[in-house]
C-alpha cells in the first residue's frame, strides 16, 4: 500500500511554496486568509510553526505533552523569507518522518493522545494544504493539490468522514472550508489519529480505512505479518470496516485492531468490534491469529487489553463474543480472558445454531 511519509511531506510543501511564490511580492499582511480571522502573512508563519512543532514532537519522542518551543522570524523577514522557512521546516519534518521507526508514537491530543510517523506526516500535510488554500483564496490564486494525496489524508486521519467523489472538495468541506451537495456545513472539526491499546507483549493498533482497503484487497495493510499474512477473518473484518467508512458510519475506536508483537514488530493477528455499543451498552468482539502465532497466549492477552479498554468507556456495560460450538480453543481463550458463558439472549446477537455466547461485564 502507498505509505504516508517524508516523500509526501516534501511533495505538499514544494507544491505550496511554488504556488505562493508567484505572489510573494504582494502585501500579505493586508489580505485576509480565506475564511480565517488571520492575514495571509500570519497564516504562512503558522504553517512553518506547525511543521517544526510536529518534527519536534516526533524527534523528541514527547509522550506527555507538547514540547514547549516555537520559531520566531526576524523582524525584517519578507514573504520570500517566510517561504524559505516553510521549505526548511518542511524538510525537517520530512527527514524526521523518514528516520523514525514505525512503532514510535509521540503526543498529540486529537483524539487519543498520540500519533505515529504517518500521523504526524498526515497532520503536517493537512496543515500545509489547508492553509495554502486559505492564503491562495485571500490572494486570488487557484490551489488544487493532487487528488491521491487528499485521499491519503482522508483515509488516515479523517476516518469518520464519508468519502466523496472529489477528495479535495471533501477535505475542504470536512474542515469547514467549503460545501458539498447533500451535506450540512461543518462548523467544528478535528482529525482522528488511530487508537493504539497497549498490552504486555503486544500493541493493538487501530486499522485506518487506508490500511483496511489494502487488507481487504489481499495486501498487508502496511504491517509486517508473521507467518506470511493475516488470517481470512482479519481481511473480512477489514472489508466490513471499509463498508462502514464508505457509508459514513465508521467509528474508529470501535473498529479493527492489528495485534503487533513488541519484540519484533510483526503482526500476529486481528481483533476488533462488530460495531459501536448498542443502546444497552453491549459491544461484540471478535479475533483471530495467524497460525504461526497460535498457542502462545497472544489472543488472550489482546482480548484482555481491548475488553478492559472498552469496559472503561461509560457507554459500555458488557463485552460479548460468540464462537462455534466445536471451537474449543476459542472458548478457552474467552474463559482465560475472564468471559463467562452467557444465556442466549443476554449476549449481543444471542446464540445461533451451532454457536455459543460469552460475555464480560464491567
XYZ file of C-alpha atoms in Angstrom:
362
model
C 0.000 0.000 0.000
C 1.085 3.593 -0.507
C 2.731 4.918 2.624
C 2.318 8.362 4.142
C 5.850 9.555 4.726
C 8.594 12.063 4.084
C 8.117 11.980 0.324
C 4.526 13.133 0.648
C 5.506 15.888 3.115
C 8.103 17.175 0.654
C 5.582 16.965 -2.212
C 2.994 19.017 -0.341
C 5.483 21.672 0.786
C 7.007 22.010 -2.681
C 3.593 22.489 -4.290
C 2.518 25.058 -1.712
C 5.709 27.104 -1.909
C 5.707 27.080 -5.716
C 2.182 28.499 -5.790
C 2.695 31.119 -3.064
C 5.992 32.234 -4.557
C 4.066 33.574 -7.565
C 2.564 36.196 -5.233
C 5.498 36.825 -2.901
C 5.683 40.466 -3.982
C 2.125 41.169 -2.749
C 1.080 42.643 0.612
C 0.269 39.505 2.634
C -0.333 41.429 5.844
C -3.113 43.416 4.239
C -5.038 40.377 2.942
C -7.310 38.132 4.975
C -6.625 34.405 4.529
C -9.857 32.913 3.222
C -12.407 32.276 5.958
C -9.842 32.652 8.749
C -9.522 35.667 11.003
C -5.788 35.726 10.216
C -3.999 37.640 7.495
C -2.049 35.783 4.811
C 1.352 36.549 6.329
C 0.438 35.253 9.795
C -1.108 32.138 8.227
C 2.118 31.390 6.334
C 4.143 31.765 9.525
C 1.675 29.432 11.250
C 2.371 26.736 8.636
C 6.101 26.873 9.393
C 5.396 26.744 13.123
C 3.203 23.643 12.705
C 5.820 21.836 10.633
C 8.640 22.392 13.121
C 6.348 21.561 16.052
C 5.419 18.176 14.540
C 9.069 17.446 13.741
C 9.978 18.292 17.328
C 7.258 16.110 18.838
C 8.307 13.117 16.779
C 12.067 13.589 17.003
C 11.956 14.226 20.756
C 9.577 11.284 21.396
C 7.412 13.557 23.549
C 4.753 11.474 25.307
C 3.127 13.703 27.940
C 2.502 16.997 26.133
C 3.739 19.474 23.580
C 7.457 20.281 23.556
C 7.435 23.944 24.718
C 9.172 25.691 21.845
C 8.374 27.585 18.659
C 10.042 29.678 15.973
C 10.323 33.426 15.654
C 11.105 35.098 12.339
C 13.415 38.057 12.134
C 11.646 41.413 12.158
C 12.785 42.291 8.634
C 11.802 38.925 7.102
C 9.783 39.300 3.923
C 7.340 36.956 2.244
C 10.118 35.168 0.359
C 11.898 34.623 3.672
C 8.751 33.056 5.131
C 8.562 30.672 2.182
C 12.184 29.695 2.774
C 11.340 28.925 6.408
C 8.398 26.773 5.282
C 10.746 24.879 2.958
C 13.224 24.386 5.791
C 10.722 23.260 8.419
C 9.057 21.003 5.851
C 12.424 19.383 5.132
C 12.956 18.856 8.861
C 9.578 17.144 9.255
C 10.178 15.014 6.150
C 13.588 13.904 7.465
C 12.161 13.141 10.910
C 9.353 11.036 9.443
C 11.814 9.105 7.256
C 14.114 8.260 10.172
C 11.533 7.463 12.859
C 10.754 3.748 13.400
C 7.117 2.790 12.665
C 6.382 1.722 16.241
C 7.269 5.128 17.750
C 4.383 7.291 18.909
C 4.513 10.813 20.308
C 1.983 13.062 21.994
C -0.825 14.705 20.114
C -4.157 15.378 21.816
C -6.560 14.591 18.980
C -8.255 12.363 19.892
C -6.326 9.506 21.552
C -3.258 11.463 22.763
C -0.680 10.032 20.379
C 0.292 9.663 16.733
C 2.883 7.670 14.803
C 5.106 8.887 11.986
C 2.326 8.516 9.405
C 0.001 10.506 11.642
C 2.455 13.377 12.048
C 3.166 13.347 8.310
C -0.554 13.455 7.569
C -1.209 16.261 10.060
C 1.668 18.304 8.674
C 0.493 17.831 5.104
C -3.066 18.735 6.058
C -1.865 21.979 7.645
C 0.126 22.785 4.502
C -2.704 22.072 2.065
C -5.464 23.785 4.025
C -3.557 26.922 4.915
C -2.166 27.221 1.406
C -5.799 27.151 0.315
C -6.612 29.897 2.839
C -3.755 32.101 1.649
C -4.489 31.400 -2.011
C -8.125 32.341 -1.507
C -7.074 35.635 0.062
C -4.633 36.400 -2.754
C -6.937 35.270 -5.566
C -4.832 32.230 -6.523
C -6.083 28.771 -7.529
C -4.898 25.889 -5.364
C -5.594 22.299 -6.469
C -3.439 19.665 -4.723
C -3.162 16.092 -6.095
C -6.306 14.023 -5.561
C -4.272 10.989 -4.454
C -2.621 12.999 -1.690
C -6.017 14.225 -0.461
C -7.326 10.650 -0.449
C -4.303 9.600 1.615
C -5.204 12.208 4.226
C -8.895 11.366 4.330
C -8.300 7.633 4.729
C -5.737 8.094 7.506
C -6.768 10.946 9.783
C -10.382 11.603 8.727
C -11.795 8.054 9.080
C -15.099 9.424 10.386
C -15.734 11.441 7.189
C -17.741 9.772 4.431
C -15.658 9.885 1.239
C -16.885 11.918 -1.714
C -16.325 11.923 -5.462
C -13.761 14.738 -5.221
C -11.216 14.140 -2.401
C -10.018 17.767 -2.279
C -13.536 19.193 -2.082
C -14.367 16.574 0.570
C -11.344 17.619 2.636
C -12.288 21.284 2.338
C -15.859 20.516 3.415
C -14.679 18.345 6.322
C -12.578 21.235 7.642
C -15.223 23.944 7.300
C -13.838 25.458 4.108
C -16.427 24.535 1.522
C -19.786 22.996 0.754
C -20.812 19.589 -0.562
C -24.239 18.828 -2.036
C -26.423 16.974 0.438
C -24.164 17.607 3.412
C -24.640 20.167 6.157
C -21.923 22.807 6.607
C -19.150 21.894 9.051
C -18.594 24.392 11.867
C -16.365 22.286 14.142
C -13.933 19.607 13.085
C -10.905 17.572 14.101
C -8.768 14.887 12.577
C -8.510 11.454 14.146
C -5.247 9.552 14.536
C -5.604 5.824 15.031
C -6.061 4.423 18.525
C -3.345 2.157 19.957
C -4.103 -0.015 23.003
C -1.005 -1.317 24.835
C -0.660 -4.832 26.223
C 2.267 -6.665 27.809
C 3.847 -8.242 24.714
C 1.643 -6.608 22.111
C 0.283 -3.321 20.921
C -3.205 -3.287 19.415
C -3.014 -0.813 16.541
C -6.207 0.644 15.115
C -6.708 -0.030 11.403
C -7.324 3.052 9.249
C -9.535 2.996 6.143
C -6.305 3.176 4.103
C -4.990 0.003 5.739
C -8.415 -1.675 5.575
C -8.613 -1.032 1.828
C -5.294 -2.792 1.326
C -6.095 -5.679 3.681
C -9.478 -6.318 2.067
C -7.782 -6.418 -1.348
C -5.264 -9.051 -0.221
C -2.416 -6.746 0.844
C -0.592 -6.465 4.144
C -2.221 -3.200 5.270
C 1.200 -1.714 5.931
C 2.076 -4.333 8.569
C 4.842 -6.940 8.579
C 2.955 -10.170 9.208
C 4.281 -13.256 10.929
C 3.586 -16.460 9.070
C 3.037 -14.894 5.657
C -0.044 -12.774 6.177
C -3.275 -12.220 8.095
C -5.933 -14.847 8.650
C -9.013 -14.520 6.433
C -11.098 -13.266 9.342
C -8.923 -10.152 9.570
C -9.434 -9.471 5.864
C -13.193 -9.946 6.239
C -13.260 -7.557 9.201
C -11.290 -5.005 7.163
C -13.920 -5.276 4.450
C -16.674 -4.568 6.996
C -14.729 -1.539 8.264
C -14.393 -0.276 4.717
C -18.133 -0.562 4.097
C -18.852 1.411 7.277
C -16.350 4.080 6.207
C -17.878 4.395 2.757
C -21.315 4.749 4.360
C -20.054 7.454 6.728
C -20.880 5.494 9.896
C -17.412 4.252 10.850
C -16.396 4.981 14.445
C -12.641 4.309 14.562
C -12.443 3.352 18.229
C -14.981 0.578 17.616
C -13.246 -0.788 14.544
C -10.486 -3.300 13.828
C -7.082 -3.616 15.516
C -3.964 -5.468 14.432
C -2.025 -7.268 17.163
C 1.633 -6.272 16.762
C 4.315 -8.114 18.703
C 6.603 -5.712 20.574
C 9.648 -7.992 20.327
C 9.996 -7.867 16.540
C 7.232 -5.591 15.210
C 5.450 -8.459 13.460
C 1.658 -8.557 13.241
C 0.282 -11.798 14.669
C -3.487 -11.376 14.366
C -6.538 -9.193 14.200
C -9.113 -8.230 16.825
C -11.968 -5.804 16.859
C -15.555 -4.865 17.434
C -18.548 -5.635 15.252
C -19.719 -2.051 15.697
C -20.333 0.578 18.342
C -22.075 -0.370 21.618
C -25.835 -0.905 21.334
C -28.444 1.003 23.340
C -27.962 -1.394 26.264
C -24.210 -0.831 26.316
C -23.268 -4.189 24.802
C -20.470 -4.419 22.275
C -19.426 -7.561 20.412
C -15.808 -8.522 19.847
C -14.047 -10.982 17.540
C -10.465 -12.091 16.900
C -8.121 -14.409 15.033
C -4.414 -15.201 14.905
C -2.054 -16.261 12.151
C -1.326 -19.965 12.516
C 2.369 -19.384 13.261
C 1.492 -17.350 16.374
C -1.101 -19.623 17.968
C -0.665 -21.344 21.303
C 1.368 -18.536 22.883
C -1.363 -16.614 24.688
C -1.459 -13.664 22.295
C -5.214 -13.860 21.749
C -5.892 -13.976 25.489
C -3.559 -11.032 26.140
C -5.074 -8.939 23.364
C -8.619 -9.797 24.395
C -7.985 -8.778 27.984
C -6.473 -5.449 26.919
C -9.133 -4.491 24.385
C -12.009 -5.620 26.623
C -10.601 -3.596 29.518
C -10.338 -0.559 27.255
C -13.977 -0.990 26.169
C -15.318 -1.519 29.678
C -13.608 1.672 30.825
C -15.923 3.627 28.484
C -19.077 4.990 30.102
C -21.293 3.743 27.277
C -20.229 0.081 27.685
C -21.779 -2.340 30.164
C -20.563 -5.628 28.695
C -18.327 -7.105 26.012
C -19.790 -10.101 24.197
C -18.446 -12.766 21.865
C -19.843 -15.762 20.008
C -17.888 -18.737 18.731
C -18.624 -22.021 17.027
C -19.671 -24.730 19.456
C -16.883 -27.042 18.331
C -14.206 -24.328 18.529
C -12.990 -25.239 21.998
C -9.698 -23.368 21.526
C -11.548 -20.080 21.051
C -13.766 -20.814 24.022
C -10.681 -21.437 26.148
C -9.298 -18.028 25.103
C -12.518 -16.363 26.216
C -12.510 -18.124 29.576
C -8.863 -17.237 30.222
C -9.683 -13.608 29.406
C -12.385 -13.597 32.098
C -15.504 -14.173 29.954
C -18.294 -16.434 31.169
C -20.910 -18.404 29.264
C -23.938 -16.204 28.627
C -27.596 -17.008 28.268
C -28.589 -16.907 24.623
C -30.397 -13.578 24.697
C -28.007 -11.792 27.038
C -25.157 -11.723 24.546
C -25.129 -9.344 21.597
C -26.961 -11.193 18.856
C -27.594 -14.212 21.094
C -26.618 -17.809 20.338
C -27.395 -19.135 16.899
C -27.358 -22.667 15.599
C -24.019 -24.252 16.371
C -22.732 -21.272 18.347
C -22.124 -20.405 21.976
C -22.068 -16.933 23.524
C -19.806 -15.464 26.185
C -19.737 -12.097 27.934
C -17.596 -9.991 30.215
C -19.310 -7.402 32.368
C -17.899 -4.202 33.788
